[in-house]
Short mmCIF file of C-alpha atoms in Angstrom, two decimals:
data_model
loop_
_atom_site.label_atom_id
_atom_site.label_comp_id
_atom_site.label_asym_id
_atom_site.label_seq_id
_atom_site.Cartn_x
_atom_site.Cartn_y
_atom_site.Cartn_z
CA UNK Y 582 -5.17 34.15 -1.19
CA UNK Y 583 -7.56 35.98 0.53
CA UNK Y 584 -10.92 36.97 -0.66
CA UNK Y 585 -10.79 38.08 -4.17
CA UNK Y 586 -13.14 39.97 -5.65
CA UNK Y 587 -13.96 40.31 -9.37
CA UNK Y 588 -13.94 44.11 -10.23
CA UNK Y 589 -17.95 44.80 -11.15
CA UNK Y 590 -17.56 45.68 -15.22
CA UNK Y 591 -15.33 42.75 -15.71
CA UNK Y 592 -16.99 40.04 -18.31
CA UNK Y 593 -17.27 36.06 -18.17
CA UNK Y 594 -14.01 36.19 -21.58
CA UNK Y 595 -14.38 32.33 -21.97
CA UNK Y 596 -15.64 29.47 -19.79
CA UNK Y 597 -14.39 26.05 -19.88
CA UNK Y 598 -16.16 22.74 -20.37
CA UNK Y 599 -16.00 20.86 -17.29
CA UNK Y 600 -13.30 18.56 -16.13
CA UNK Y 601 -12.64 15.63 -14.01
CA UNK Y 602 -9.63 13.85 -13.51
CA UNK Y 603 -10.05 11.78 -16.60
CA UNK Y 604 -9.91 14.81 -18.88
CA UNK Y 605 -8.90 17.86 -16.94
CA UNK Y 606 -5.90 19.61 -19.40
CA UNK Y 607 -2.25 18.89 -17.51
CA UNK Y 608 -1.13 22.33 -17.29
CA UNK Y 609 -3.65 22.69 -14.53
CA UNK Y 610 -2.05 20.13 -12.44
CA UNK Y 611 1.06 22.04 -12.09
CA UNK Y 612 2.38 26.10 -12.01
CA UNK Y 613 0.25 28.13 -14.06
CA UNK Y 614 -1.09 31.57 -13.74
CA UNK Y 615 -3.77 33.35 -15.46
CA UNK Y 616 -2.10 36.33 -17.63
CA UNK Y 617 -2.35 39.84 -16.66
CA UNK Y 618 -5.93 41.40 -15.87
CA UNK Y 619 -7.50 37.88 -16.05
CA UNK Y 620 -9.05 35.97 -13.13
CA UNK Y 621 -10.03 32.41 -12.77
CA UNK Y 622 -13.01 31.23 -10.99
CA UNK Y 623 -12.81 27.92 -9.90
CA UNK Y 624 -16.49 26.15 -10.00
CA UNK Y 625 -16.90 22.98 -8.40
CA UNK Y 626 -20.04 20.72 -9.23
CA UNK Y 627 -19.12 17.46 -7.39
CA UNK Y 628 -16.07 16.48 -5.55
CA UNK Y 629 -13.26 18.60 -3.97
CA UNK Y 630 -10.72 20.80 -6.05
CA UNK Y 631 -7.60 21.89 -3.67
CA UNK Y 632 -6.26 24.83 -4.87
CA UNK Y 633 -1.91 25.61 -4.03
CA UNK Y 634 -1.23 29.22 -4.00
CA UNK Y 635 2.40 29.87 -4.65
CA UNK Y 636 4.34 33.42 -3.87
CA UNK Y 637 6.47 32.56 -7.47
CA UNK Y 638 6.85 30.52 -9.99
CA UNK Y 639 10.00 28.45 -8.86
CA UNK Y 640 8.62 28.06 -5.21
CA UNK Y 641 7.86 24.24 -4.47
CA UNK Y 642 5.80 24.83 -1.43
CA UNK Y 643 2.58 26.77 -1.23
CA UNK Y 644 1.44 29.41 0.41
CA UNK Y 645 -1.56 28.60 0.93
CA UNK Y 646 -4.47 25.70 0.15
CA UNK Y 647 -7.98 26.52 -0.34
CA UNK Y 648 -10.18 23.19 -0.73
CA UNK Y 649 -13.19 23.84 -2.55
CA UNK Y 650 -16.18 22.02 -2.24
CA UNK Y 651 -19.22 20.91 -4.59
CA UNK Y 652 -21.18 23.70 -4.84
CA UNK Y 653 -18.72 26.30 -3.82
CA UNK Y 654 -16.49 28.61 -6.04
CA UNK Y 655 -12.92 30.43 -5.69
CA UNK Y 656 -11.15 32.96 -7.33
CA UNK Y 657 -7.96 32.75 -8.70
CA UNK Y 658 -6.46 36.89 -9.14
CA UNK Y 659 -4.15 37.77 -12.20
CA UNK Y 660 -0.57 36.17 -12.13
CA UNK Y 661 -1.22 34.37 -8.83
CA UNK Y 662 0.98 31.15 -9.12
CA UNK Y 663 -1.02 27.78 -8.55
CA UNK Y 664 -2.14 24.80 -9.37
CA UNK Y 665 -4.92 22.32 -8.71
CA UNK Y 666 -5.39 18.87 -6.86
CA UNK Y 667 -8.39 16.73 -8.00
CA UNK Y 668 -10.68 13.72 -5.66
CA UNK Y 669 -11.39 11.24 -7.49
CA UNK Y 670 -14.63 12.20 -8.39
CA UNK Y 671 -14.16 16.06 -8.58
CA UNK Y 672 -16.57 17.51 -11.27
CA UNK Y 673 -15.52 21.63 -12.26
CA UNK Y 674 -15.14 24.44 -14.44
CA UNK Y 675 -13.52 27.81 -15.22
CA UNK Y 676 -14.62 31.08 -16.22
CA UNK Y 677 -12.24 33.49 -16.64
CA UNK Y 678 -13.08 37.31 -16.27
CA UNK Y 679 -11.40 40.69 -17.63
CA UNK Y 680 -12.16 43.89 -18.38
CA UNK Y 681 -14.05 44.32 -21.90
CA UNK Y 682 -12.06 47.68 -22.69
CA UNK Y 683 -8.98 45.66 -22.43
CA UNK Y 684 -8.19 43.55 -25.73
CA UNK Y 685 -6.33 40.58 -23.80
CA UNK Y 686 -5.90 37.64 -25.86
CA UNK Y 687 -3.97 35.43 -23.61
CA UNK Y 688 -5.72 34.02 -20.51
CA UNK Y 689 -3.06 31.47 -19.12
CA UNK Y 690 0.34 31.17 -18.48
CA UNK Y 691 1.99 27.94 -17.95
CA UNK Y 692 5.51 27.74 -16.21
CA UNK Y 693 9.08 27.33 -17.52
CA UNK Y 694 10.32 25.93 -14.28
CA UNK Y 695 7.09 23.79 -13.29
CA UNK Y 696 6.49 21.81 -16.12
CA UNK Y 697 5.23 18.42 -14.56
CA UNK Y 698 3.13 17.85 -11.05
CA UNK Y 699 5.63 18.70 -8.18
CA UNK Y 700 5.52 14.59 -7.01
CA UNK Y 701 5.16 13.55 -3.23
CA UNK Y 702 4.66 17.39 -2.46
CA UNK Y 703 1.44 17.20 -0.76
CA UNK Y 704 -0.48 14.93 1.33
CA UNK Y 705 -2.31 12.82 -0.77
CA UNK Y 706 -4.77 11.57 2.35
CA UNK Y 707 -6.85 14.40 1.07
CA UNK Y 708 -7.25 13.46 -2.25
#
């Protein structure tokens, strides 16, 4: 993923509480996308959240890894396959974007083929 840029009218359409790895919501831990004309910014407060960009949905191994760091941000563009890796003390939230002349009422989309963490995938030394 390179640099992604929010277009400049788009909107904050919900933000999340934040998580940590004692409440973060499963589907984030494995495929998901955000739907069509929605990105996800990634907002890290403490910790590290790796983020695994897949080129599809049934691909097992990424395409690229982005660790973000407390105090940094990421952004996640529509229908970009992913998912996110958690330290143990990772602290972050999501606000996802669109266009307020576009009635969108779904923001994520979880996979058919993913439906559990991809186990023993990735280096957990990170972590």
């Amino acid at each position: 993923m390179s640099l992604q840029v929010i277009p400049s009218h788009y909107k904050v359409k919900r933000s999340t509480p934040f998580f940590t790895p004692d409440n973060v919501p499963a589907p984030l831990l494995t495929h998901h996308n955000t739907a069509q004309g929605i990105y996800g910014q990634i907002c890290v407060m403490q910790g590290t959240v790796t983020f695994y960009g897949f080129k599809d949905e049934a691909a097992t191994e990424p395409e690229q890894s982005i660790v973000i760091e407390a105090g940094q941000f990421a952004v996640s563009p529509p229908q970009y396959w992913h998912r996110v890796e958690l330290s143990d003390d990772a602290q972050f939230n999501i606000n996802f974007w669109a266009d307020p002349e576009v009635d969108s009422k779904k923001i994520l989309n979880t996979s058919s083929v993913h439906t559990k963490p991809i186990a023993d995938l990735f280096d957990k030394t990170n972590s």
